[in-house]
Amino acid sequence: MTMTAAPAPAAAAWRRIDTGDRTIAVRQRAALGTTARLAIWPPEQGSAAMAAVDSVLAALDRQASRFRPDSEISWLHRKDGGLFMLSDGLAEAVSVALAAARWTGGLTDPTVGDAIIALGYDRDFAAMEAERPEPPRDPAPAPGWQAVQLDGPLLRLAAGVRLDLGATAKGLGSDRAARAALAAIARAGHPTGGLLISLGGDIATAGTPPQDGWPIRAADRPDSAEPASTEPGPAGGSQLIRLPRGAVATSSITCRSWRRAGRVLHHIVDPRTGRPAGGPWQTVSVAAMTCADANAAATASIVAGDQAVAWLASTGLPARLVGHDGGIRYLSGWPEHDGGRVEVPPGSWVYTGAGPRGGT
C-alpha cells in the first residue's frame, strides 16, 4: 500500500538575527513546532542554503508529523496495522528510530505514540491548553520497537501501534538540512563554506567551521523554542562550548510540559512504563558526529535516570547532565569551563547500526 501526502503549507519567512559578526549570516524561522536557526558562511550564500533547508523540513513534516492529518505517518495510523510501502524519507526516519532503540536498549522507542497521546500530547504543542481538567488515561508500557518490522521501504505495523519519532526526528532533520544546505553552497561555487543548523536546539554542522569551532550555548533550563543557541548570550544558567565538527542535542523535561488534573506532565516518555520519565536529570546535552545520535542519546539519558551516567560513559560521547538540584556532571571530554572545545568520536550508531567508530 502506498500513499502521497498533500503539499506542505508555505514555509514561514526567515528573519535575520544580528549577531554583530558580518562574516556569518544567521537566519531564523518557525518550523516543525519549534524554531529553525541557520548560521552560514560565506554570508552571501544564505538564500541557496535557506531554500535547501526549507525543502528538507517540508519533506520531513509531510513524512513524519503525527500532528498533520495529511502526513504519511498519520495515514499509516488510520489504517491501523498492515503492510506498507514507505517513501524513502519515512523509511529512513523509521530505520533511524529503530536503530536508536536497539542502541539504547529500548530507552528510546518509536512505539510510544499511544502512550504520549494518552498523557495529553495529542496535538501540536502550540495548540495545547495549559491545563485540562480530566486526568490522563492509565499508563501502559509501549508495545516495543521489536514489534515494528522494516525491510527496506516495506513496513509491517501491528494493529494498535502508533509511532512517535520524537527521540530522533529533529536530529535527523538537522542532519538532512545540514547536508542539503552545504550541497547548495557548493553548487553556488563555494565548496569551502560552512554552516550550522539548529532545530529547537538540536544542532548539526557541516563544512568548514569558524576558527576554534562553532560557538554553541548549552542551557541548564532550555525553553521550548531554542534549548541551545549559536549566540554567546548571558552566562547565567548555561555554558558556552566550541564545536569544531559534529552535532549537539539537548533533551529536557523543563520544556514541553503541561498539566492534567493538577499533575505536571512532560513529553519524554519512559517506554517501559508509559509515564513521563523520572530520575535525577532535568536536562542532558550530548555531542556526537550526527545529530540523530546526539538526539537519541540525550533522550535516552533522561529516561535512564540513575543509570544515565554509566550508560553515557559506555558510549564515549561527550555529555553534560544537569540535575534537578542544579548539580552538573561532565562526561567523556565535555569541558567544565566556558568556551572549551568539544571533540566528538567519529562514526554513527544510528545510521549504520555499528559502534561509534563504524563510520558514517
Short mmCIF file of C-alpha atoms in Angstrom, two decimals:
data_model
loop_
_atom_site.label_atom_id
_atom_site.label_comp_id
_atom_site.label_asym_id
_atom_site.label_seq_id
_atom_site.Cartn_x
_atom_site.Cartn_y
_atom_site.Cartn_z
CA MET A 1 0.00 0.00 0.00
CA THR A 2 1.32 3.46 -0.83
CA MET A 3 0.16 6.99 -0.30
CA THR A 4 1.04 10.54 -1.35
CA ALA A 5 0.78 13.37 1.16
CA ALA A 6 -0.74 16.71 0.23
CA PRO A 7 1.62 19.63 -0.43
CA ALA A 8 3.03 21.27 2.68
CA PRO A 9 1.87 24.74 3.69
CA ALA A 10 4.16 27.59 2.66
CA ALA A 11 7.22 27.86 4.90
CA ALA A 12 7.39 30.69 7.42
CA ALA A 13 9.68 33.54 6.41
CA TRP A 14 13.27 33.55 7.60
CA ARG A 15 14.27 36.62 9.59
CA ARG A 16 17.75 37.95 10.09
CA ILE A 17 19.41 37.66 13.52
CA ASP A 18 22.00 40.37 14.10
CA THR A 19 25.00 38.92 15.95
CA GLY A 20 27.40 41.71 15.11
CA ASP A 21 29.55 39.29 13.08
CA ARG A 22 29.49 40.25 9.39
CA THR A 23 31.36 37.14 8.28
CA ILE A 24 28.49 34.82 9.26
CA ALA A 25 24.81 35.23 8.34
CA VAL A 26 22.25 33.99 10.88
CA ARG A 27 18.59 33.46 9.97
CA GLN A 28 15.69 32.04 11.97
CA ARG A 29 12.11 30.90 11.34
CA ALA A 30 9.37 28.77 12.85
CA ALA A 31 9.45 25.12 11.74
CA LEU A 32 8.18 21.71 12.90
CA GLY A 33 6.57 23.19 16.00
CA THR A 34 9.83 24.78 17.13
CA THR A 35 12.48 27.22 15.83
CA ALA A 36 14.89 26.59 12.98
CA ARG A 37 18.11 28.61 13.00
CA LEU A 38 20.73 28.68 10.26
CA ALA A 39 24.22 30.15 10.64
CA ILE A 40 26.25 30.19 7.44
CA TRP A 41 29.39 31.48 5.81
CA PRO A 42 30.08 32.93 3.33
CA PRO A 43 27.02 35.03 4.21
CA GLU A 44 26.08 35.78 0.60
CA GLN A 45 25.09 32.12 0.12
CA GLY A 46 22.24 32.35 2.61
CA SER A 47 19.44 32.29 0.02
CA ALA A 48 20.52 28.98 -1.51
CA ALA A 49 21.02 27.41 1.90
CA MET A 50 17.66 28.62 3.24
CA ALA A 51 15.84 27.20 0.21
CA ALA A 52 17.55 23.85 0.73
CA VAL A 53 16.62 23.80 4.43
CA ASP A 54 13.02 24.75 3.60
CA SER A 55 12.75 21.81 1.22
CA VAL A 56 14.16 19.32 3.74
CA LEU A 57 11.94 20.47 6.61
CA ALA A 58 8.80 20.50 4.46
CA ALA A 59 9.51 16.93 3.36
CA LEU A 60 10.14 15.72 6.93
CA ASP A 61 6.90 17.35 8.08
CA ARG A 62 4.95 15.57 5.31
CA GLN A 63 6.59 12.28 6.19
CA ALA A 64 6.72 12.09 9.98
CA SER A 65 4.46 14.66 11.67
CA ARG A 66 1.79 12.96 13.76
CA PHE A 67 0.06 16.36 14.09
CA ARG A 68 -0.68 16.68 10.36
CA PRO A 69 -3.70 14.63 9.26
CA ASP A 70 -2.27 14.50 5.73
CA SER A 71 1.19 13.28 6.73
CA GLU A 72 2.42 9.86 5.72
CA ILE A 73 2.69 8.64 9.31
CA SER A 74 -0.87 9.79 10.10
CA TRP A 75 -2.08 7.86 7.06
CA LEU A 76 -0.40 4.73 8.42
CA HIS A 77 -2.10 5.16 11.78
CA ARG A 78 -5.55 5.47 10.19
CA LYS A 79 -5.02 2.09 8.51
CA ASP A 80 -4.45 0.53 11.98
CA GLY A 81 -1.89 -2.06 11.03
CA GLY A 82 -0.78 -3.80 7.88
CA LEU A 83 2.00 -3.92 5.32
CA PHE A 84 3.02 -0.59 3.80
CA MET A 85 5.42 0.67 1.16
CA LEU A 86 7.02 3.78 2.65
CA SER A 87 8.57 6.74 0.94
CA ASP A 88 12.36 6.78 1.09
CA GLY A 89 12.24 9.63 3.60
CA LEU A 90 9.91 7.96 6.08
CA ALA A 91 11.68 4.64 5.66
CA GLU A 92 14.94 6.32 6.69
CA ALA A 93 13.24 8.05 9.64
CA VAL A 94 11.76 4.77 10.92
CA SER A 95 15.06 2.96 10.33
CA VAL A 96 16.95 5.55 12.37
CA ALA A 97 14.36 5.33 15.18
CA LEU A 98 14.64 1.54 15.29
CA ALA A 99 18.45 1.68 15.26
CA ALA A 100 18.34 4.17 18.14
CA ALA A 101 16.02 1.88 20.09
CA ARG A 102 18.36 -1.05 19.55
CA TRP A 103 21.41 1.01 20.56
CA THR A 104 19.79 2.40 23.72
CA GLY A 105 18.35 -0.92 24.82
CA GLY A 106 14.81 0.39 24.42
CA LEU A 107 15.31 3.62 26.39
CA THR A 108 14.10 5.33 23.24
CA ASP A 109 11.30 3.54 21.40
CA PRO A 110 9.24 4.70 18.40
CA THR A 111 6.16 2.78 19.60
CA VAL A 112 5.42 5.29 22.41
CA GLY A 113 2.89 7.11 20.24
CA ASP A 114 -0.20 5.85 22.06
CA ALA A 115 1.40 6.46 25.47
CA ILE A 116 2.22 10.08 24.73
CA ILE A 117 -1.26 10.69 23.31
CA ALA A 118 -2.74 9.17 26.47
CA LEU A 119 -0.82 11.73 28.52
CA GLY A 120 -2.45 14.53 26.53
CA TYR A 121 0.17 15.38 23.91
CA ASP A 122 -2.32 14.77 21.12
CA ARG A 123 -1.84 17.93 19.03
CA ASP A 124 0.84 20.41 18.08
CA PHE A 125 2.27 21.77 21.31
CA ALA A 126 1.41 25.37 20.41
CA ALA A 127 -2.28 24.36 20.22
CA MET A 128 -2.37 22.56 23.59
CA GLU A 129 -4.19 24.01 26.56
CA ALA A 130 -2.01 24.92 29.54
CA GLU A 131 -4.20 22.69 31.72
CA ARG A 132 -7.00 20.21 31.14
CA PRO A 133 -9.28 19.08 33.97
CA GLU A 134 -9.57 15.41 33.02
CA PRO A 135 -6.81 13.07 34.22
CA PRO A 136 -4.71 11.19 31.67
CA ARG A 137 -5.60 7.62 30.77
CA ASP A 138 -3.99 4.86 32.81
CA PRO A 139 -0.41 4.39 31.56
CA ALA A 140 0.76 1.23 29.84
CA PRO A 141 4.17 0.17 28.54
CA ALA A 142 4.86 0.78 24.86
CA PRO A 143 4.37 -2.25 22.59
CA GLY A 144 8.12 -2.28 21.96
CA TRP A 145 10.30 -1.47 18.96
CA GLN A 146 10.82 -5.19 18.25
CA ALA A 147 7.20 -5.33 17.06
CA VAL A 148 8.00 -2.98 14.16
CA GLN A 149 9.32 -4.80 11.09
CA LEU A 150 11.11 -2.78 8.44
CA ASP A 151 12.70 -4.33 5.35
CA GLY A 152 13.98 -1.54 3.14
CA PRO A 153 10.87 0.52 2.33
CA LEU A 154 8.46 -2.23 3.49
CA LEU A 155 6.96 -1.64 6.93
CA ARG A 156 4.80 -4.12 8.78
CA LEU A 157 2.92 -2.45 11.63
CA ALA A 158 0.78 -4.31 14.11
CA ALA A 159 -2.77 -3.11 14.77
CA GLY A 160 -2.95 -0.55 17.56
CA VAL A 161 0.68 0.55 17.29
CA ARG A 162 1.22 4.28 16.88
CA LEU A 163 4.66 5.57 16.02
CA ASP A 164 6.22 8.67 17.51
CA LEU A 165 9.68 9.54 16.18
CA GLY A 166 10.33 12.35 18.63
CA ALA A 167 13.56 10.87 20.02
CA THR A 168 15.29 11.04 16.63
CA ALA A 169 13.26 13.03 14.07
CA LYS A 170 14.55 16.52 14.90
CA GLY A 171 18.11 15.23 14.94
CA LEU A 172 17.55 13.52 11.61
CA GLY A 173 16.03 16.72 10.26
CA SER A 174 19.08 18.74 11.34
CA ASP A 175 21.42 16.21 9.72
CA ARG A 176 19.45 16.22 6.47
CA ALA A 177 19.18 20.01 6.40
CA ALA A 178 22.91 20.50 7.07
CA ARG A 179 23.86 18.16 4.22
CA ALA A 180 21.39 19.74 1.80
CA ALA A 181 22.41 23.30 2.65
CA LEU A 182 26.12 22.52 2.27
CA ALA A 183 25.44 20.95 -1.13
CA ALA A 184 23.53 24.08 -2.13
CA ILE A 185 26.50 26.25 -1.13
CA ALA A 186 28.86 24.05 -3.14
CA ARG A 187 26.61 24.27 -6.21
CA ALA A 188 26.74 28.05 -5.87
CA GLY A 189 30.52 27.91 -6.18
CA HIS A 190 31.65 27.99 -2.54
CA PRO A 191 32.96 24.48 -1.74
CA THR A 192 34.86 25.68 1.36
CA GLY A 193 31.88 27.24 3.16
CA GLY A 194 30.37 26.05 6.42
CA LEU A 195 27.09 26.13 8.28
CA LEU A 196 25.21 25.23 11.42
CA ILE A 197 21.52 24.29 11.54
CA SER A 198 19.51 24.12 14.77
CA LEU A 199 16.01 22.69 15.18
CA GLY A 200 14.86 23.65 18.65
CA GLY A 201 18.43 23.33 19.89
CA ASP A 202 19.24 20.03 18.13
CA ILE A 203 22.27 21.19 16.16
CA ALA A 204 24.16 19.77 13.19
CA THR A 205 27.17 21.32 11.46
CA ALA A 206 28.64 20.81 8.01
CA GLY A 207 31.59 22.10 6.03
CA THR A 208 34.39 24.22 7.46
CA PRO A 209 33.72 25.71 10.92
CA PRO A 210 34.78 29.16 12.12
CA GLN A 211 38.15 29.38 13.80
CA ASP A 212 38.10 27.44 17.12
CA GLY A 213 34.74 25.87 16.22
CA TRP A 214 31.09 26.90 16.22
CA PRO A 215 30.05 28.73 19.41
CA ILE A 216 27.09 26.89 20.97
CA ARG A 217 25.35 27.61 24.24
CA ALA A 218 24.12 24.59 26.23
CA ALA A 219 21.40 25.77 28.61
CA ASP A 220 20.57 24.39 32.05
CA ARG A 221 16.85 25.04 31.61
CA PRO A 222 16.14 25.41 27.88
CA ASP A 223 12.88 26.99 26.81
CA SER A 224 10.54 25.33 24.37
CA ALA A 225 11.79 27.29 21.37
CA GLU A 226 15.58 27.14 21.46
CA PRO A 227 17.29 24.85 24.01
CA ALA A 228 20.72 25.86 22.71
CA SER A 229 21.92 28.91 20.87
CA THR A 230 24.69 29.86 18.49
CA GLU A 231 24.91 33.23 20.19
CA PRO A 232 27.12 33.82 23.26
CA GLY A 233 24.39 35.44 25.36
CA PRO A 234 24.47 35.81 29.16
CA ALA A 235 26.45 33.29 31.16
CA GLY A 236 23.85 32.54 33.83
CA GLY A 237 22.30 29.09 33.64
CA SER A 238 24.20 27.95 30.57
CA GLN A 239 27.63 27.13 29.19
CA LEU A 240 29.35 28.25 26.00
CA ILE A 241 31.21 25.50 24.14
CA ARG A 242 33.08 25.36 20.84
CA LEU A 243 32.19 22.59 18.39
CA PRO A 244 34.74 22.05 15.60
CA ARG A 245 32.65 19.32 13.94
CA GLY A 246 29.65 17.09 14.51
CA ALA A 247 26.45 17.82 16.38
CA VAL A 248 24.93 18.62 19.77
CA ALA A 249 21.43 17.84 21.02
CA THR A 250 19.69 18.76 24.26
CA SER A 251 16.74 16.98 25.89
CA SER A 252 14.92 18.42 28.88
CA ILE A 253 11.82 17.81 30.95
CA THR A 254 11.61 21.56 31.66
CA CYS A 255 10.14 22.33 28.24
CA ARG A 256 7.04 20.93 26.53
CA SER A 257 5.25 20.33 29.81
CA TRP A 258 1.56 20.67 30.59
CA ARG A 259 -0.95 19.97 33.36
CA ARG A 260 -3.68 17.34 33.52
CA ALA A 261 -5.97 17.27 36.57
CA GLY A 262 -3.38 19.19 38.59
CA ARG A 263 -0.43 16.99 37.56
CA VAL A 264 2.55 18.35 35.65
CA LEU A 265 3.43 16.06 32.72
CA HIS A 266 6.15 16.28 30.08
CA HIS A 267 6.90 14.89 26.65
CA ILE A 268 9.76 12.45 27.38
CA VAL A 269 8.04 9.12 27.96
CA ASP A 270 9.63 6.06 29.54
CA PRO A 271 8.66 3.25 27.13
CA ARG A 272 8.85 0.73 29.97
CA THR A 273 6.00 2.36 31.90
CA GLY A 274 4.19 4.75 29.57
CA ARG A 275 4.73 7.51 32.14
CA PRO A 276 6.79 10.69 31.87
CA ALA A 277 10.40 9.83 32.65
CA GLY A 278 11.52 10.49 36.20
CA GLY A 279 15.03 10.36 37.60
CA PRO A 280 17.56 12.94 38.75
CA TRP A 281 18.21 14.78 35.46
CA GLN A 282 16.27 17.78 34.18
CA THR A 283 18.45 18.49 31.12
CA VAL A 284 21.02 16.46 29.18
CA SER A 285 23.19 17.71 26.30
CA VAL A 286 25.19 15.24 24.20
CA ALA A 287 27.69 15.74 21.38
CA ALA A 288 28.14 13.22 18.56
CA MET A 289 29.12 13.13 14.91
CA THR A 290 25.45 13.15 13.88
CA CYS A 291 22.53 14.96 15.43
CA ALA A 292 20.35 11.84 15.29
CA ASP A 293 22.89 10.08 17.54
CA ALA A 294 23.08 13.05 19.90
CA ASN A 295 19.27 13.40 19.99
CA ALA A 296 18.75 9.71 20.79
CA ALA A 297 21.47 9.68 23.45
CA ALA A 298 20.17 12.80 25.21
CA THR A 299 16.60 11.46 25.32
CA ALA A 300 17.75 8.01 26.43
CA SER A 301 19.73 9.57 29.27
CA ILE A 302 16.68 11.37 30.65
CA VAL A 303 14.79 8.06 30.57
CA ALA A 304 17.72 6.10 32.06
CA GLY A 305 17.61 8.15 35.27
CA ASP A 306 20.14 6.89 37.80
CA GLN A 307 21.78 4.71 35.12
CA ALA A 308 22.34 7.59 32.72
CA VAL A 309 25.93 8.35 33.71
CA ALA A 310 27.04 4.74 33.33
CA TRP A 311 25.22 4.31 30.02
CA LEU A 312 26.54 7.56 28.54
CA ALA A 313 30.07 6.81 29.70
CA SER A 314 29.89 3.48 27.85
CA THR A 315 29.17 5.30 24.57
CA GLY A 316 32.18 7.61 24.83
CA LEU A 317 30.06 10.57 23.76
CA PRO A 318 30.78 13.93 25.45
CA ALA A 319 27.83 14.92 27.63
CA ARG A 320 26.64 17.48 30.16
CA LEU A 321 23.93 16.42 32.63
CA VAL A 322 22.08 18.95 34.79
CA GLY A 323 20.27 17.64 37.87
CA HIS A 324 17.09 18.91 39.47
CA ASP A 325 19.29 20.21 42.29
CA GLY A 326 21.39 22.27 39.85
CA GLY A 327 24.37 19.93 40.04
CA ILE A 328 26.20 19.29 36.77
CA ARG A 329 28.10 16.19 35.57
CA TYR A 330 30.56 16.35 32.67
CA LEU A 331 31.42 13.17 30.77
CA SER A 332 33.87 11.97 28.11
CA GLY A 333 35.72 15.20 27.49
CA TRP A 334 32.91 17.72 27.75
CA PRO A 335 34.79 20.75 29.17
CA GLU A 336 33.89 22.11 32.58
CA HIS A 337 34.97 25.67 31.71
CA ASP A 338 33.23 28.18 29.46
CA GLY A 339 34.45 28.32 25.88
CA GLY A 340 36.05 24.86 25.84
CA ARG A 341 36.15 22.69 22.72
CA VAL A 342 34.04 19.55 22.49
CA GLU A 343 35.69 16.84 20.40
CA VAL A 344 33.42 14.02 19.28
CA PRO A 345 34.38 10.46 18.26
CA PRO A 346 33.89 9.57 14.59
CA GLY A 347 31.08 7.44 13.27
CA SER A 348 27.39 6.91 13.95
CA TRP A 349 25.38 4.42 15.95
CA VAL A 350 22.01 5.06 14.35
CA TYR A 351 22.84 5.45 10.66
CA THR A 352 24.94 2.29 10.40
CA GLY A 353 23.95 0.20 13.41
CA ALA A 354 27.68 -0.01 14.16
CA GLY A 355 29.66 1.41 17.06
CA PRO A 356 30.94 4.99 17.09
CA ARG A 357 33.96 4.03 15.01
CA GLY A 358 31.88 2.17 12.45
CA GLY A 359 31.84 5.09 10.05
CA THR A 360 29.07 7.32 8.80
#
